mmCIF file of C-alpha atoms in Angstrom:
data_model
loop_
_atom_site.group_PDB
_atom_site.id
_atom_site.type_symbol
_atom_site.label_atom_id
_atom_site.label_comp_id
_atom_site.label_asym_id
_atom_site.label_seq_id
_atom_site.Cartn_x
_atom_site.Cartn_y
_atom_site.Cartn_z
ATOM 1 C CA UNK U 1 -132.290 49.028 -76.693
ATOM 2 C CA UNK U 2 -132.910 52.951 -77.697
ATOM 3 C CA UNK U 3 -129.792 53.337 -79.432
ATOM 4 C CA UNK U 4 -131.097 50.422 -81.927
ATOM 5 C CA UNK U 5 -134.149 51.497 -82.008
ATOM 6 C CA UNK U 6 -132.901 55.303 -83.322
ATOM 7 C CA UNK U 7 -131.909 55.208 -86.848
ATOM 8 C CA UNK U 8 -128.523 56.617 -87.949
ATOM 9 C CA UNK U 9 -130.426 58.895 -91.049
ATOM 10 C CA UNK U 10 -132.159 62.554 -90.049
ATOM 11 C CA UNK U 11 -135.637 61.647 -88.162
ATOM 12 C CA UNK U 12 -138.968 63.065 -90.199
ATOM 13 C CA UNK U 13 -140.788 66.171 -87.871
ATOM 14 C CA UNK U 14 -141.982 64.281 -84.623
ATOM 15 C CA UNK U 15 -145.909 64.922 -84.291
ATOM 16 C CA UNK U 16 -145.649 67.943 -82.274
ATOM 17 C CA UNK U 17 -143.051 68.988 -84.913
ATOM 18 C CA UNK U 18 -145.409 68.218 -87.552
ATOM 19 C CA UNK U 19 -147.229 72.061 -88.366
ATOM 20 C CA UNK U 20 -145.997 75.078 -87.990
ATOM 21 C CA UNK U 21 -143.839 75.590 -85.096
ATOM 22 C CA UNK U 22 -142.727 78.548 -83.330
ATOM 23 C CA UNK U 23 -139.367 78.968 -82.457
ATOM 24 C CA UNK U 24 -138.223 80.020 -78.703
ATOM 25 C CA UNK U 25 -136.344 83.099 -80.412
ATOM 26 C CA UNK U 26 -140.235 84.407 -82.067
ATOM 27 C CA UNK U 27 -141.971 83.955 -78.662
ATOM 28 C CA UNK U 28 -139.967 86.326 -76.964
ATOM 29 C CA UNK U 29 -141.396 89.365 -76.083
ATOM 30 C CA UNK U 30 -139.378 92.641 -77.502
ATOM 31 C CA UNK U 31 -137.430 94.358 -74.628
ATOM 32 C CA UNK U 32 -137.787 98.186 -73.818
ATOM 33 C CA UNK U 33 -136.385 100.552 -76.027
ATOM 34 C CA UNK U 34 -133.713 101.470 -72.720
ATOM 35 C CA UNK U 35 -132.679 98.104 -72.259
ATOM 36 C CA UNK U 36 -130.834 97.253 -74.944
ATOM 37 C CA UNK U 37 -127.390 99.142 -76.615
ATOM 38 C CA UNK U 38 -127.636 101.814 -79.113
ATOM 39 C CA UNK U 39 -125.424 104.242 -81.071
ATOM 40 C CA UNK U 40 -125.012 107.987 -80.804
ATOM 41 C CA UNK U 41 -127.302 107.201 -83.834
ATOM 42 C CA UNK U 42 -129.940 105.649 -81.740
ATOM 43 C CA UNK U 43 -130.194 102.614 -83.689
ATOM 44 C CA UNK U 44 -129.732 99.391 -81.825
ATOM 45 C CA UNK U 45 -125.685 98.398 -81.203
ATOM 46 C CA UNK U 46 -124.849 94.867 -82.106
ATOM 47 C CA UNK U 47 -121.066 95.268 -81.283
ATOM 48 C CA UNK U 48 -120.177 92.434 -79.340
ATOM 49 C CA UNK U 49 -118.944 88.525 -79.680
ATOM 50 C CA UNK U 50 -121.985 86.429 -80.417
ATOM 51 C CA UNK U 51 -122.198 82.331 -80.176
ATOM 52 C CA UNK U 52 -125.451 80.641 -80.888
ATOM 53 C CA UNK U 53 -126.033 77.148 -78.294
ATOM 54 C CA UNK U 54 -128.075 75.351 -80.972
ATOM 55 C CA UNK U 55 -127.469 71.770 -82.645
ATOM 56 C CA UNK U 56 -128.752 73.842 -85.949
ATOM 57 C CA UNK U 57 -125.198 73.698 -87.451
ATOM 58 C CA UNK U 58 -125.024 69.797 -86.887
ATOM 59 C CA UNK U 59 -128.883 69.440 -89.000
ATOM 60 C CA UNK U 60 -131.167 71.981 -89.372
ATOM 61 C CA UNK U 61 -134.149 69.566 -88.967
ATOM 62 C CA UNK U 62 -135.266 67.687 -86.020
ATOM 63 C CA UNK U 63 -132.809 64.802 -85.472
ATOM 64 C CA UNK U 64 -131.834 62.187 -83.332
ATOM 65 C CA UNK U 65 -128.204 61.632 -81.805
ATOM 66 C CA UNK U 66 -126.007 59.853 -84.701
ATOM 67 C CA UNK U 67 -121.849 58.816 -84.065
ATOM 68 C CA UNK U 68 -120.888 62.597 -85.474
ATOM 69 C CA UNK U 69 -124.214 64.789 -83.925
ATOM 70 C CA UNK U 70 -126.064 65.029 -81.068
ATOM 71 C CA UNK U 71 -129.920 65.052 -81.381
ATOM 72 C CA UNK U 72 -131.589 68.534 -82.056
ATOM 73 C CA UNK U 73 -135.305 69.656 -82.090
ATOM 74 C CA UNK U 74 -134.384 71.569 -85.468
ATOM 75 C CA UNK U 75 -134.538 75.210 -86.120
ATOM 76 C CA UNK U 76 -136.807 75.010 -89.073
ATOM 77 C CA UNK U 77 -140.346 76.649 -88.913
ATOM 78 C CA UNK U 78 -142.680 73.887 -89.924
ATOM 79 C CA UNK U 79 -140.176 71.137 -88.557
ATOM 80 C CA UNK U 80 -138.721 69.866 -91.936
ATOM 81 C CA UNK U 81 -136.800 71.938 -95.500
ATOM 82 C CA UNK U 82 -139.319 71.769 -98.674
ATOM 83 C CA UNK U 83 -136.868 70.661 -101.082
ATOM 84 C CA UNK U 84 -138.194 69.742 -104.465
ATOM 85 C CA UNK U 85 -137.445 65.753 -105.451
ATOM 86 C CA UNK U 86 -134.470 66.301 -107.583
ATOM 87 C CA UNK U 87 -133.128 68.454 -104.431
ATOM 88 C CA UNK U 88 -134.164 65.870 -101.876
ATOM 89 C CA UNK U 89 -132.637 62.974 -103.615
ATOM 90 C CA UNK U 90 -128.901 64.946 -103.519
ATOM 91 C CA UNK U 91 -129.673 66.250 -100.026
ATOM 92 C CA UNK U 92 -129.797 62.594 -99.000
ATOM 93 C CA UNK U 93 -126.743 61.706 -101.174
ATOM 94 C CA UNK U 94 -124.827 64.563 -99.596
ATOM 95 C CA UNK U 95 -126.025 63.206 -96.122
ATOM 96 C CA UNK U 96 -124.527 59.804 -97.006
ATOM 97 C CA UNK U 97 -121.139 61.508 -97.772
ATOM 98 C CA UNK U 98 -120.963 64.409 -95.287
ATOM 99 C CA UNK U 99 -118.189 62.500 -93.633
ATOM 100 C CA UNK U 100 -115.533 64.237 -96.572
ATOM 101 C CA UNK U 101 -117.945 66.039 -98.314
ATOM 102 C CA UNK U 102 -118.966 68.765 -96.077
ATOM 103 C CA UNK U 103 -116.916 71.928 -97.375
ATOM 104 C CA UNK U 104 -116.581 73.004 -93.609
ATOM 105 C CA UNK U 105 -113.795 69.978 -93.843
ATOM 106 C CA UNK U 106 -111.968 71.754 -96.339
ATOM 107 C CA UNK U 107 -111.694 74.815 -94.030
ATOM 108 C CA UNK U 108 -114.156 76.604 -96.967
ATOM 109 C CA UNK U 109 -115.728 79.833 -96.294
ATOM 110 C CA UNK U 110 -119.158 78.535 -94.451
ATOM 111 C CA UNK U 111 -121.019 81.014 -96.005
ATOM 112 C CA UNK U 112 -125.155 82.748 -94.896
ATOM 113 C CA UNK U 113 -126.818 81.826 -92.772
ATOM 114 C CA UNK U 114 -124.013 79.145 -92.041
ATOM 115 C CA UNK U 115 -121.508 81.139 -90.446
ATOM 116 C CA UNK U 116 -123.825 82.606 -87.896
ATOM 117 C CA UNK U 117 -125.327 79.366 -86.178
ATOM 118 C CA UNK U 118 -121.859 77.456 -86.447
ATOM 119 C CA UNK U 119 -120.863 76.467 -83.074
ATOM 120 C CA UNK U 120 -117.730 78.995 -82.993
ATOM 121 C CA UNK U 121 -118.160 82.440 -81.851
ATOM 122 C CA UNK U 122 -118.106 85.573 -84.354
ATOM 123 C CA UNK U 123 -117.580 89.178 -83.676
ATOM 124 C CA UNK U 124 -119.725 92.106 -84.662
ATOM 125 C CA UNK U 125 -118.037 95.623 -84.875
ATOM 126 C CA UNK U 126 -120.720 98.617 -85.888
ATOM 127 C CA UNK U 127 -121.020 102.038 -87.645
ATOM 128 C CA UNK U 128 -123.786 103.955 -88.515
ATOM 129 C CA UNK U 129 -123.043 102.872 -91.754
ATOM 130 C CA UNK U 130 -122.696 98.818 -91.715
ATOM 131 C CA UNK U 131 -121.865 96.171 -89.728
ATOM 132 C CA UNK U 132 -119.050 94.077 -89.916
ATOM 133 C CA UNK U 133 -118.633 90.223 -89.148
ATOM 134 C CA UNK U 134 -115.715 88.251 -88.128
ATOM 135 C CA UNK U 135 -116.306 85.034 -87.733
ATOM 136 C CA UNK U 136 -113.459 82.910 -85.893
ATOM 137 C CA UNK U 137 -114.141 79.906 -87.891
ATOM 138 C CA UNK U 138 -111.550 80.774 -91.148
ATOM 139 C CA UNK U 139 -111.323 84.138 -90.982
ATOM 140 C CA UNK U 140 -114.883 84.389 -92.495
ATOM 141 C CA UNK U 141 -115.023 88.481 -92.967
ATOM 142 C CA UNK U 142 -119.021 89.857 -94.194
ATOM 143 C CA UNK U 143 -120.027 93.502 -94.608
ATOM 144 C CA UNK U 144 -123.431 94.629 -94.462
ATOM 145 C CA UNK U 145 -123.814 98.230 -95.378
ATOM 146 C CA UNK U 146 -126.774 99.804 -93.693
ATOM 147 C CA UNK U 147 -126.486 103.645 -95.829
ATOM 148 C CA UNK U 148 -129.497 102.654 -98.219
ATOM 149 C CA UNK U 149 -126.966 101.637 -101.163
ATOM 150 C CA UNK U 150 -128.559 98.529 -103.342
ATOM 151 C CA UNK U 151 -127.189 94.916 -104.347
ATOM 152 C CA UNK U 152 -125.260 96.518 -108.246
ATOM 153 C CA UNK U 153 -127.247 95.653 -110.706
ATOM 154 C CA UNK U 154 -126.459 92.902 -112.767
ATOM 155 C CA UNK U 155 -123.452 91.696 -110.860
ATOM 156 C CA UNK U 156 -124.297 88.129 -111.280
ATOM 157 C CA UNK U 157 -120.296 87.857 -109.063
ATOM 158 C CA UNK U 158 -121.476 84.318 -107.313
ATOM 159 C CA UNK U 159 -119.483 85.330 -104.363
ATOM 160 C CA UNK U 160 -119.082 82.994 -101.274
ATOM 161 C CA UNK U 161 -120.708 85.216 -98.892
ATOM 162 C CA UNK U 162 -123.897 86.651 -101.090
ATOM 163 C CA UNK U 163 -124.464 90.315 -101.038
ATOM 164 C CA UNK U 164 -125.343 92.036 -98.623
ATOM 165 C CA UNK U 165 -127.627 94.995 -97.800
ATOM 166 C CA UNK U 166 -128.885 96.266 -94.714
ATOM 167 C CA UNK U 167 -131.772 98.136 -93.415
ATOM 168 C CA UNK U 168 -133.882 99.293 -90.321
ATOM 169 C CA UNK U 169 -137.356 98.306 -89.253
ATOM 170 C CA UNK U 170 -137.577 100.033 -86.151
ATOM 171 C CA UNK U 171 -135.238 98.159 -83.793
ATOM 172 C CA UNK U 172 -134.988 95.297 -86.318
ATOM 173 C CA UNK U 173 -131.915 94.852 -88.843
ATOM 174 C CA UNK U 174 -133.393 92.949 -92.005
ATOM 175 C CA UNK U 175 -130.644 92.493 -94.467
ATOM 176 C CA UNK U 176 -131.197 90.966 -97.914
ATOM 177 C CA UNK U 177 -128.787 88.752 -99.557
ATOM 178 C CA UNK U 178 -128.394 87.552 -102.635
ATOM 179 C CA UNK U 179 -125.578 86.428 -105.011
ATOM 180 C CA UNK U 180 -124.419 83.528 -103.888
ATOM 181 C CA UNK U 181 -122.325 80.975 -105.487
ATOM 182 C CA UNK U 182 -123.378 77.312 -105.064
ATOM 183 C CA UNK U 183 -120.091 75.918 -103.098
ATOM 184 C CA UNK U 184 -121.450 76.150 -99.656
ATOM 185 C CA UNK U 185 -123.892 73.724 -97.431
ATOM 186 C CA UNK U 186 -126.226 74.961 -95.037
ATOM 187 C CA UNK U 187 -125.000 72.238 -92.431
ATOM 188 C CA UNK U 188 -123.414 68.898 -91.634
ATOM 189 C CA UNK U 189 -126.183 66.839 -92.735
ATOM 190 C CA UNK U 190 -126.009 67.888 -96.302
ATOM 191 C CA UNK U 191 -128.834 70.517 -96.394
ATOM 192 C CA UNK U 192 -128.067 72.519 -99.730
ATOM 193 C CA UNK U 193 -128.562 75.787 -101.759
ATOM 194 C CA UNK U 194 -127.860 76.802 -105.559
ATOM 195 C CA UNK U 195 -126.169 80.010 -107.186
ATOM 196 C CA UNK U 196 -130.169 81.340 -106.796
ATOM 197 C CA UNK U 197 -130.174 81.444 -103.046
ATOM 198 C CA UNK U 198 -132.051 84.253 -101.734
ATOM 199 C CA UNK U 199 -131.680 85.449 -97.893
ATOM 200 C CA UNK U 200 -133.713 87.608 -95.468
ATOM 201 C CA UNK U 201 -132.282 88.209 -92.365
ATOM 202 C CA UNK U 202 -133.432 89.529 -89.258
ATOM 203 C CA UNK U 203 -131.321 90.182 -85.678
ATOM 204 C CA UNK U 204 -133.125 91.971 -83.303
ATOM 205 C CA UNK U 205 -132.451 92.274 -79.346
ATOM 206 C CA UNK U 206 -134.323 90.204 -76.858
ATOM 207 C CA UNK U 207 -132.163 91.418 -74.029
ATOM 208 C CA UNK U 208 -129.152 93.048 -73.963
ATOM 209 C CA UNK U 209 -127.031 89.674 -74.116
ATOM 210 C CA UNK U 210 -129.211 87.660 -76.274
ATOM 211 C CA UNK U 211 -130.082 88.521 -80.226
ATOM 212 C CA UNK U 212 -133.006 86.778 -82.190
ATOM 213 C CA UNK U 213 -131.718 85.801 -85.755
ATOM 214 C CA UNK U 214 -133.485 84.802 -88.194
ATOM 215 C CA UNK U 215 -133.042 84.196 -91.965
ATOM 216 C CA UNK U 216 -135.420 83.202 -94.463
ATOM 217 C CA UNK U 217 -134.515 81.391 -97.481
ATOM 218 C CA UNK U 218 -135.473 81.128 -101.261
ATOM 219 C CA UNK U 219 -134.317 79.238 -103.987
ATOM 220 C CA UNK U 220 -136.467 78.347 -107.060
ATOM 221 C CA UNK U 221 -134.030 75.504 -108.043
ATOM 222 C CA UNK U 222 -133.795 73.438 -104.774
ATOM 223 C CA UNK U 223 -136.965 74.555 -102.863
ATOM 224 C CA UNK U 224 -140.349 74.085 -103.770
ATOM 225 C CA UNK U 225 -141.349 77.403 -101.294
ATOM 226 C CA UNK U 226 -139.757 79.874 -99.312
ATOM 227 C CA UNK U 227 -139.061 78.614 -95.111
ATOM 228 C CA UNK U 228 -136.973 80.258 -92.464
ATOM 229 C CA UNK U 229 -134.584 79.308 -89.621
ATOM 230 C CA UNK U 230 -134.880 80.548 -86.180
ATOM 231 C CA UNK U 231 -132.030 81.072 -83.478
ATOM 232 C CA UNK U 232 -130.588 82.781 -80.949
ATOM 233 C CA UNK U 233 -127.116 84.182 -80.351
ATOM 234 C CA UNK U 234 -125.841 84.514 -77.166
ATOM 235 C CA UNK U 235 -123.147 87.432 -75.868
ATOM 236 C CA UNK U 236 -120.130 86.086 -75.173
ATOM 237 C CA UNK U 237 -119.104 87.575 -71.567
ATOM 238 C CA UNK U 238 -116.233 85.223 -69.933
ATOM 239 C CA UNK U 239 -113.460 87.276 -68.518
ATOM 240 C CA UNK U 240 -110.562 88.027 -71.314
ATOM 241 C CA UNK U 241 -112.346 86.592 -74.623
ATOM 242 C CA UNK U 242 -111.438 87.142 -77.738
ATOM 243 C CA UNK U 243 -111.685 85.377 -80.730
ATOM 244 C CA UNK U 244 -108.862 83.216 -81.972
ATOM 245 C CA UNK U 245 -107.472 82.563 -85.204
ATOM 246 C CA UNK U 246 -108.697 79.189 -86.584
ATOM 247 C CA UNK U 247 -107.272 78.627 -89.926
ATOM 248 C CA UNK U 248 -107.907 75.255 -90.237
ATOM 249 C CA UNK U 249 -106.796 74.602 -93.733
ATOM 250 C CA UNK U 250 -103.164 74.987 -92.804
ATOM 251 C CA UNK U 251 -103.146 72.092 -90.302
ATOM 252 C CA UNK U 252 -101.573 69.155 -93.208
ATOM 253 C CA UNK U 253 -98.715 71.471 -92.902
ATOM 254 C CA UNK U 254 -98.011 71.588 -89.250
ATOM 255 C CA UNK U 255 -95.282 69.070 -89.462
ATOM 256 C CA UNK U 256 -93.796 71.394 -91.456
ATOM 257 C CA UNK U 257 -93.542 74.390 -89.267
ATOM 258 C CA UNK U 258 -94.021 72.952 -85.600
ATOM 259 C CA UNK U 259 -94.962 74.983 -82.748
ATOM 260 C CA UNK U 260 -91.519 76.263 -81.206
ATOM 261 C CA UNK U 261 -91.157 74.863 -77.600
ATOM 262 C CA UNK U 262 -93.122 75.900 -74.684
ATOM 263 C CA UNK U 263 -94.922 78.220 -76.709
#
């Protein structure tokens, strides 16, 4: 009787959903300056493998279970995306063919904020001067310089991955991000951005194995007002992990080059 009763499209912002909400990550209180890694530099060390445990890549908004998701409370402050009506109408069309529309199907670079609340684990390798990204998922590789250079001016380069640039708040990393082509979704349910996305990010420690991520969005053509995404990441600790190469668009040619035997 529930499972007819739920309906296969995303659910609107339950009540308590329904005003501004809070997300666990924003509620935490900020751990002591000791307790958490650092350089020589004294800036906070994100170096590590990171995995978030949130349904956010399978819908951003509050959503019940469907055949291809499981049900989610959402990650969005405010419960639901303000598109503007000519943005909500191909958000729903997009939802209606996410089955071979979604460009994570084509093994396409996922993209920001994306790659960092897919369900696959990423690595982080720091300098004093950026941060790297390696995402497992494709081979997804980001830079974020964090010396105090600016986006170029008047690069206009619509790359996959924006542009990034870093820089320090106290123990907070805010990185802006712009950029962007328009080839990427935001998650399986169809949730969309043009070549005028806009991202602010911000990772910050809650403990030493847990980062709070979050990345606010922008885009004059789809959105009708900025809103912002909340997770968290967890550190990845099992015994011998690593990431492992997940190139997922050469599986159609498998049958061509076949694992050798008892390998």
């Amino acid at each position: 009787m529930l499972a007819a009763a739920v309906a296969a499209a995303p659910l609107a912002a339950p009540a308590a959903l329904a005003g501004d909400r809070t997300a666990p990550s924003a509620t935490q209180a900020a751990p002591a300056a000791s307790a958490i890694p650092r350089l020589a530099s004294g800036k906070p060390d994100f170096s590590g493998i990171w995995e978030t445990l949130s349904e956010a890549d399978y819908d951003l908004e509050p959503h019940a279970g469907r055949r291809d998701a499981p049900p989610g409370p959402g990650v969005v402050q405010g419960g639901t995306i303000p598109y503007l009506p000519e943005a909500l109408a191909r958000k729903q069309d997009n939802f209606a063919k996410r089955s071979k529309d979604d460009p994570r199907l084509k093994c396409w670079v996922l993209g920001v904020p994306r790659g960092v609340y897919y369900p696959a684990p990423f690595q982080i390798f720091q300098r004093d001067a950026d941060l790297t990204l390696v995402h497992q998922f494709g081979n997804q590789v980001r830079t974020i310089p964090t010396d105090g250079s600016q986006h170029p001016a008047g690069a206009d380069q619509d790359l996959w991955l924006g542009d990034s640039r870093g820089h320090w708040e106290g123990d907070t990393l805010v990185v802006d991000v712009n950029d962007f082509n328009e080839e990427t979704w935001l998650d399986r349910a169809g949730d969309f951005h043009s070549d005028q996305l806009h991202v602010v990010e911000k990772w910050r420690f809650v403990d030493k194995d847990t980062l709070s991520y979050s990345a606010t969005l922008e885009d004059p053509k789809v959105f009708s007002k900025p809103w912002t995404v909340d997770v968290l990441l967890h550190r990845r600790r099992d015994r011998d992990f690593q990431l492992i190469e997940d190139y997922c668009y050469t599986l159609e040619y498998e049958g061509f080059y076949p694992h050798k035997e008892g390998k």
